[in-house]
Tab-separated table of N, CA and C in Angstrom:
chain	number	residue	atom	x	y	z
D	16	MET	N	5.361	22.684	-13.761
D	16	MET	CA	5.515	21.187	-13.922
D	16	MET	C	4.597	20.443	-15.114
D	17	ALA	N	4.583	21.414	-16.033
D	17	ALA	CA	3.513	20.607	-17.321
D	17	ALA	C	4.239	19.532	-17.993
D	18	ASN	N	3.646	18.798	-18.535
D	18	ASN	CA	3.757	17.620	-19.141
D	18	ASN	C	4.905	16.592	-18.420
D	19	LEU	N	4.748	16.863	-16.863
D	19	LEU	CA	5.081	15.879	-16.274
D	19	LEU	C	4.496	14.301	-16.193
D	20	THR	N	5.322	13.557	-16.690
D	20	THR	CA	4.583	11.927	-16.704
D	20	THR	C	4.720	11.374	-15.330
D	21	PRO	N	3.776	10.819	-14.678
D	21	PRO	CA	4.407	10.394	-13.359
D	21	PRO	C	4.890	9.175	-13.598
D	22	PRO	N	5.680	8.667	-12.874
D	22	PRO	CA	6.513	7.632	-12.842
D	22	PRO	C	5.791	6.276	-12.530
D	23	LEU	N	6.355	4.984	-12.976
D	23	LEU	CA	6.172	3.713	-12.457
D	23	LEU	C	7.275	3.171	-11.705
D	24	PHE	N	7.029	3.558	-10.402
D	24	PHE	CA	8.259	3.394	-9.466
D	24	PHE	C	8.021	2.236	-8.350
D	25	LEU	N	7.004	1.035	-8.619
D	25	LEU	CA	6.869	0.087	-7.555
D	25	LEU	C	7.439	-1.058	-7.993
D	26	PRO	N	8.543	-1.580	-7.106
D	26	PRO	CA	9.051	-2.980	-7.548
D	26	PRO	C	7.840	-4.169	-7.474
D	27	ILE	N	8.348	-5.006	-8.210
D	27	ILE	CA	7.667	-6.379	-8.094
D	27	ILE	C	8.264	-7.357	-6.965
D	28	HIS	N	7.246	-7.874	-6.197
D	28	HIS	CA	7.743	-9.069	-5.178
D	28	HIS	C	6.872	-10.287	-5.855
D	29	PRO	N	7.786	-10.839	-6.472
D	29	PRO	CA	7.048	-12.268	-6.916
D	29	PRO	C	6.262	-13.242	-5.769
D	30	GLU	N	6.893	-13.029	-4.957
D	30	GLU	CA	6.475	-13.806	-3.510
D	30	GLU	C	5.424	-13.885	-2.791
D	31	ASN	N	5.066	-12.292	-2.835
D	31	ASN	CA	3.763	-11.761	-2.482
D	31	ASN	C	2.506	-11.816	-3.252
D	32	GLN	N	2.879	-11.815	-4.784
D	32	GLN	CA	1.537	-11.656	-5.505
D	32	GLN	C	0.614	-12.379	-5.111
D	33	ALA	N	0.637	-13.987	-5.364
D	33	ALA	CA	-0.325	-14.858	-4.869
D	33	ALA	C	-0.970	-14.794	-3.791
D	34	PRO	N	-0.447	-14.477	-2.759
D	34	PRO	CA	-1.052	-14.256	-1.465
D	34	PRO	C	-2.149	-13.054	-1.336
D	35	MET	N	-1.237	-11.626	-2.052
D	35	MET	CA	-2.256	-10.821	-2.178
D	35	MET	C	-3.566	-10.845	-2.913
D	36	ALA	N	-3.185	-11.486	-4.054
D	36	ALA	CA	-4.664	-11.724	-4.696
D	36	ALA	C	-5.258	-12.503	-4.232
D	37	LYS	N	-4.938	-13.735	-3.330
D	37	LYS	CA	-5.712	-14.664	-3.196
D	37	LYS	C	-6.716	-13.763	-1.873
D	38	TYR	N	-5.935	-12.875	-1.024
D	38	TYR	CA	-6.368	-11.997	0.271
D	38	TYR	C	-7.738	-11.361	-0.347
D	39	MET	N	-7.650	-10.863	-1.604
D	39	MET	CA	-8.749	-10.039	-1.989
D	39	MET	C	-9.272	-10.784	-3.332
D	40	ARG	N	-9.550	-12.267	-2.934
D	40	ARG	CA	-10.286	-13.082	-3.674
D	40	ARG	C	-10.451	-13.223	-5.121
D	41	ASP	N	-8.860	-13.044	-5.465
D	41	ASP	CA	-8.195	-12.887	-6.872
D	41	ASP	C	-9.427	-11.932	-7.711
D	42	GLN	N	-9.579	-10.671	-7.064
D	42	GLN	CA	-10.161	-9.948	-7.969
D	42	GLN	C	-9.297	-8.677	-8.960
D	43	PHE	N	-7.875	-9.015	-8.358
D	43	PHE	CA	-7.201	-7.848	-8.710
D	43	PHE	C	-5.730	-8.473	-9.116
D	44	HIS	N	-4.793	-7.806	-9.936
D	44	HIS	CA	-3.586	-8.312	-9.842
D	44	HIS	C	-2.581	-7.153	-9.034
D	45	PHE	N	-1.844	-7.919	-8.545
D	45	PHE	CA	-0.855	-7.330	-7.482
D	45	PHE	C	0.868	-7.367	-8.058
D	46	LEU	N	1.429	-6.315	-7.658
D	46	LEU	CA	2.922	-6.513	-7.897
D	46	LEU	C	3.534	-7.215	-6.534
D	47	GLY	N	2.817	-7.293	-5.510
D	47	GLY	CA	3.282	-7.934	-4.271
D	47	GLY	C	4.065	-6.789	-3.327
D	48	VAL	N	3.777	-5.502	-3.444
D	48	VAL	CA	4.418	-4.760	-2.688
D	48	VAL	C	3.252	-4.289	-1.604
D	49	LYS	N	3.769	-4.300	-0.264
D	49	LYS	CA	2.970	-4.212	0.814
D	49	LYS	C	2.850	-2.704	1.062
D	50	ALA	N	1.636	-2.508	2.033
D	50	ALA	CA	1.340	-1.049	2.652
D	50	ALA	C	2.423	-0.105	2.591
D	51	GLY	N	3.319	-0.691	3.612
D	51	GLY	CA	4.222	0.106	4.307
D	51	GLY	C	5.490	0.350	3.148
D	52	GLU	N	5.683	-0.467	2.413
D	52	GLU	CA	6.679	-0.353	1.192
D	52	GLU	C	6.258	0.945	0.355
D	53	ARG	N	5.025	0.523	0.045
D	53	ARG	CA	4.119	1.327	-0.868
D	53	ARG	C	4.427	2.881	-0.406
D	54	ARG	N	4.016	3.089	0.616
D	54	ARG	CA	3.620	4.691	1.187
D	54	ARG	C	5.070	5.109	1.638
D	55	ALA	N	6.388	4.513	1.899
D	55	ALA	CA	7.491	5.173	1.911
D	55	ALA	C	7.927	5.460	0.401
D	56	LEU	N	7.947	4.465	-0.787
D	56	LEU	CA	8.140	4.633	-2.227
D	56	LEU	C	7.489	5.876	-2.751
D	57	LEU	N	6.334	6.276	-2.127
D	57	LEU	CA	5.399	7.031	-2.342
D	57	LEU	C	5.833	8.572	-1.991
D	58	ARG	N	6.123	8.503	-0.779
D	58	ARG	CA	6.495	9.737	-0.347
D	58	ARG	C	6.911	10.936	-1.164
D	59	PRO	N	8.226	10.623	-1.664
D	59	PRO	CA	8.904	11.863	-2.495
D	59	PRO	C	7.659	12.442	-3.631
D	60	LEU	N	6.846	11.771	-4.405
D	60	LEU	CA	5.984	11.889	-4.998
D	60	LEU	C	5.036	12.550	-4.754
D	61	ARG	N	4.411	12.165	-3.347
D	61	ARG	CA	3.338	12.691	-2.673
D	61	ARG	C	3.600	14.363	-2.281
D	62	LEU	N	4.864	14.487	-1.977
D	62	LEU	CA	5.495	16.126	-1.784
D	62	LEU	C	5.314	16.461	-3.270
D	63	GLN	N	5.745	15.913	-4.409
D	63	GLN	CA	5.612	16.719	-5.624
D	63	GLN	C	4.334	16.839	-5.920
D	64	SER	N	3.682	15.984	-5.526
D	64	SER	CA	2.208	16.099	-6.085
D	64	SER	C	1.607	17.677	-5.625
D	65	HIS	N	1.915	17.829	-4.579
D	65	HIS	CA	1.292	19.302	-4.051
D	65	HIS	C	1.980	20.620	-4.896
D	66	GLN	N	2.708	20.146	-5.905
D	66	GLN	CA	2.859	21.134	-6.723
D	66	GLN	C	2.494	21.176	-7.794
D	67	LEU	N	1.618	20.183	-8.170
D	67	LEU	CA	0.763	20.081	-9.430
D	67	LEU	C	-0.289	21.054	-9.817
D	68	THR	N	-0.553	21.451	-10.588
D	68	THR	CA	-2.193	22.033	-11.012
D	68	THR	C	-2.937	21.152	-11.219
D	69	PRO	N	-4.321	21.613	-10.788
D	69	PRO	CA	-5.735	20.718	-10.686
D	69	PRO	C	-5.568	19.526	-11.916
D	70	GLN	N	-5.300	20.366	-13.348
D	70	GLN	CA	-5.325	19.500	-14.331
D	70	GLN	C	-4.274	18.270	-14.219
D	71	GLU	N	-2.997	18.665	-13.747
D	71	GLU	CA	-2.016	17.735	-13.571
D	71	GLU	C	-2.171	16.768	-12.576
D	72	LEU	N	-2.911	17.099	-11.654
D	72	LEU	CA	-3.201	16.391	-10.310
D	72	LEU	C	-4.305	15.103	-11.066
D	73	GLN	N	-5.562	15.739	-11.700
D	73	GLN	CA	-6.436	14.582	-12.435
D	73	GLN	C	-5.705	13.739	-13.094
D	74	ALA	N	-4.858	14.204	-14.054
D	74	ALA	CA	-3.838	13.386	-14.734
D	74	ALA	C	-3.089	12.173	-14.090
D	75	TRP	N	-2.454	12.619	-13.249
D	75	TRP	CA	-1.855	11.871	-12.185
D	75	TRP	C	-2.607	10.736	-11.603
D	76	LEU	N	-3.686	11.053	-11.229
D	76	LEU	CA	-4.643	10.308	-10.536
D	76	LEU	C	-5.101	9.409	-11.582
D	77	ALA	N	-5.556	9.414	-12.640
D	77	ALA	CA	-6.194	9.147	-13.733
D	77	ALA	C	-5.068	7.715	-13.971
D	78	PHE	N	-3.937	8.599	-14.395
D	78	PHE	CA	-3.237	7.308	-14.496
D	78	PHE	C	-2.194	6.279	-13.696
D	79	TYR	N	-2.251	6.670	-12.501
D	79	TYR	CA	-2.181	5.382	-11.651
D	79	TYR	C	-3.489	4.647	-11.636
D	80	TYR	N	-4.579	5.373	-11.415
D	80	TYR	CA	-5.869	4.345	-11.281
D	80	TYR	C	-6.190	3.408	-12.395
D	81	GLN	N	-5.726	3.860	-13.577
D	81	GLN	CA	-5.692	2.917	-14.688
D	81	GLN	C	-4.821	1.940	-15.211
D	82	GLN	N	-3.814	1.758	-14.207
D	82	GLN	CA	-2.594	1.133	-14.316
D	82	GLN	C	-3.383	-0.597	-13.846
D	83	PRO	N	-2.867	-1.396	-14.059
D	83	PRO	CA	-3.368	-2.907	-14.247
D	83	PRO	C	-3.170	-3.789	-12.583
D	84	TYR	N	-2.400	-3.036	-12.177
D	84	TYR	CA	-1.805	-3.379	-10.781
D	84	TYR	C	-2.583	-2.758	-9.394
D	85	ARG	N	-3.155	-3.391	-8.353
D	85	ARG	CA	-3.677	-2.650	-7.447
D	85	ARG	C	-3.189	-1.839	-6.442
D	86	GLU	N	-1.583	-2.026	-6.649
D	86	GLU	CA	-0.983	-1.040	-5.811
D	86	GLU	C	-0.704	0.439	-6.060
D	87	TYR	N	-0.970	0.502	-7.291
D	87	TYR	CA	-0.878	1.588	-8.192
D	87	TYR	C	-2.531	2.269	-8.117
D	88	GLN	N	-3.549	1.696	-8.104
D	88	GLN	CA	-4.775	2.027	-7.659
D	88	GLN	C	-4.736	2.593	-6.593
D	89	TYR	N	-4.347	1.927	-5.268
D	89	TYR	CA	-3.878	2.306	-4.213
D	89	TYR	C	-3.039	3.784	-4.047
D	90	VAL	N	-2.014	3.860	-4.922
D	90	VAL	CA	-1.268	5.206	-5.016
D	90	VAL	C	-2.312	6.513	-5.374
D	91	ALA	N	-2.989	5.806	-6.115
D	91	ALA	CA	-4.022	7.014	-6.920
D	91	ALA	C	-4.886	7.568	-5.472
D	92	ILE	N	-5.285	6.580	-4.997
D	92	ILE	CA	-6.013	6.777	-3.705
D	92	ILE	C	-5.295	7.546	-2.612
D	93	ASP	N	-4.373	7.074	-2.466
D	93	ASP	CA	-3.294	7.933	-1.438
D	93	ASP	C	-2.740	9.161	-1.887
D	94	LEU	N	-2.663	9.794	-3.209
D	94	LEU	CA	-2.414	10.771	-4.123
D	94	LEU	C	-3.635	12.045	-3.435
D	95	ALA	N	-4.953	11.038	-4.038
D	95	ALA	CA	-6.124	11.833	-3.551
D	95	ALA	C	-6.259	12.498	-2.342
D	96	GLN	N	-5.683	11.470	-1.525
D	96	GLN	CA	-5.843	12.115	0.159
D	96	GLN	C	-5.007	12.866	0.415
D	97	ALA	N	-4.036	12.819	-0.008
D	97	ALA	CA	-2.809	13.727	0.365
D	97	ALA	C	-2.906	15.236	-0.268
D	98	ASN	N	-3.890	15.113	-1.317
D	98	ASN	CA	-4.095	16.498	-1.755
D	98	ASN	C	-5.372	17.088	-2.012
D	99	VAL	N	-6.494	16.747	-0.916
D	99	VAL	CA	-7.873	16.921	-0.739
D	99	VAL	C	-7.857	18.366	-0.175
D	100	ARG	N	-6.867	18.968	0.049
D	100	ARG	CA	-7.176	20.444	0.224
D	100	ARG	C	-7.113	21.507	-1.030
D	101	HIS	N	-6.398	20.478	-2.025
D	101	HIS	CA	-6.258	21.033	-3.362
D	101	HIS	C	-7.227	20.582	-4.388
D	102	MET	N	-8.081	19.878	-3.851
D	102	MET	CA	-9.021	19.058	-5.137
D	102	MET	C	-10.329	20.276	-5.059
D	103	THR	N	-10.795	20.030	-6.435
D	103	THR	CA	-11.796	20.555	-7.023
D	103	THR	C	-13.191	19.720	-6.574
D	104	PRO	N	-14.331	20.085	-6.893
D	104	PRO	CA	-15.593	19.316	-7.031
D	104	PRO	C	-15.301	18.198	-8.085
D	105	ALA	N	-14.935	18.589	-9.484
D	105	ALA	CA	-14.595	17.896	-10.188
D	105	ALA	C	-13.758	16.723	-9.898
D	106	HIS	N	-12.725	16.780	-9.145
D	106	HIS	CA	-11.877	15.706	-8.563
D	106	HIS	C	-12.599	14.626	-7.994
D	107	TYR	N	-13.515	15.411	-7.021
D	107	TYR	CA	-14.377	14.658	-6.007
D	107	TYR	C	-15.105	13.658	-6.758
D	108	GLN	N	-15.859	14.515	-7.803
D	108	GLN	CA	-16.642	13.481	-8.464
D	108	GLN	C	-16.029	12.377	-9.284
D	109	TRP	N	-14.643	12.512	-9.721
D	109	TRP	CA	-13.949	11.803	-10.625
D	109	TRP	C	-13.797	10.848	-9.416
D	110	CYS	N	-13.282	10.784	-8.577
D	110	CYS	CA	-12.899	9.997	-7.338
D	110	CYS	C	-14.201	8.981	-6.854
D	111	TYR	N	-15.180	9.200	-6.777
D	111	TYR	CA	-16.348	8.800	-6.669
D	111	TYR	C	-17.068	7.777	-7.692
D	112	ARG	N	-16.500	8.225	-8.978
D	112	ARG	CA	-16.957	7.406	-10.395
D	112	ARG	C	-15.924	6.352	-10.269
D	113	GLN	N	-14.604	6.448	-9.798
D	113	GLN	CA	-13.619	5.351	-9.876
D	113	GLN	C	-14.094	3.947	-8.968
D	114	ILE	N	-14.698	4.394	-7.470
D	114	ILE	CA	-15.419	3.323	-6.871
D	114	ILE	C	-15.999	2.249	-7.769
D	115	THR	N	-16.897	2.868	-8.786
D	115	THR	CA	-17.514	1.739	-9.645
D	115	THR	C	-16.745	1.143	-10.827
D	116	VAL	N	-15.393	1.716	-11.116
D	116	VAL	CA	-14.820	1.111	-12.110
D	116	VAL	C	-14.148	-0.357	-11.532
D	117	THR	N	-13.385	-0.064	-10.321
D	117	THR	CA	-12.937	-1.539	-9.396
D	117	THR	C	-13.560	-1.667	-8.112
D	118	PRO	N	-14.783	-1.504	-8.106
D	118	PRO	CA	-15.359	-1.591	-6.655
D	118	PRO	C	-15.111	-2.751	-5.771
D	119	TRP	N	-14.713	-2.554	-4.843
D	119	TRP	CA	-14.348	-3.440	-3.595
D	119	TRP	C	-13.949	-2.620	-2.251
D	120	TRP	N	-14.112	-3.202	-1.240
D	120	TRP	CA	-14.095	-2.777	-0.143
D	120	TRP	C	-13.403	-1.777	0.248
D	121	ASP	N	-12.023	-2.062	-0.138
D	121	ASP	CA	-10.497	-1.391	0.339
D	121	ASP	C	-10.633	-0.262	-0.198
D	122	SER	N	-11.059	0.314	-1.375
D	122	SER	CA	-10.922	1.444	-2.294
D	122	SER	C	-12.093	2.266	-1.940
D	123	ALA	N	-13.164	1.615	-2.092
D	123	ALA	CA	-14.486	2.454	-1.447
D	123	ALA	C	-14.833	3.205	-0.270
D	124	GLY	N	-14.169	2.169	0.847
D	124	GLY	CA	-14.122	2.718	1.925
D	124	GLY	C	-13.360	3.696	2.292
D	125	ASN	N	-11.983	3.482	1.711
D	125	ASN	CA	-10.901	4.465	2.009
D	125	ASN	C	-11.419	5.824	1.327
D	126	GLN	N	-11.637	5.864	0.304
D	126	GLN	CA	-12.372	7.094	-0.476
D	126	GLN	C	-13.458	7.823	0.208
D	127	VAL	N	-14.146	6.950	0.542
D	127	VAL	CA	-15.434	7.672	1.317
D	127	VAL	C	-14.857	7.977	2.924
D	128	GLN	N	-14.492	7.158	3.400
D	128	GLN	CA	-13.620	7.875	4.847
D	128	GLN	C	-13.024	8.612	4.772
D	129	LYS	N	-11.793	9.072	3.809
D	129	LYS	CA	-11.078	10.122	3.793
D	129	LYS	C	-11.499	11.322	3.461
D	130	SER	N	-12.945	11.691	2.487
D	130	SER	CA	-13.316	12.487	2.113
D	130	SER	C	-14.308	13.163	3.016
D	131	GLY	N	-14.415	12.557	4.168
D	131	GLY	CA	-15.467	13.021	5.173
D	131	GLY	C	-16.870	12.633	4.804
D	132	LYS	N	-17.306	11.783	3.904
D	132	LYS	CA	-18.927	11.945	3.475
D	132	LYS	C	-19.335	10.713	3.930
């Protein structure tokens, strides 16, 4: 699977963008994609991510976490959680560092809760 660039696959729902940003106290930009739709759209990619090498997984996580929209940061968190058995100590260290990049209750709580720490 070398050199596979992860896709930007989430739609934009303008009617949800402002309410979602307001709910998060305008800390982030949103596409307006709700969690259920995001998870459904992520399913094929999540399955594909199980075939990635550790380096490719790291690249995917970084790619999605660096996107400007919060939903893609959630995608990175979801992919990390889906691949927890394939993650190395370096992956865990990277995930914990990301908590300080965009600190907020929704990302920090999910990463810590799912890692079992």
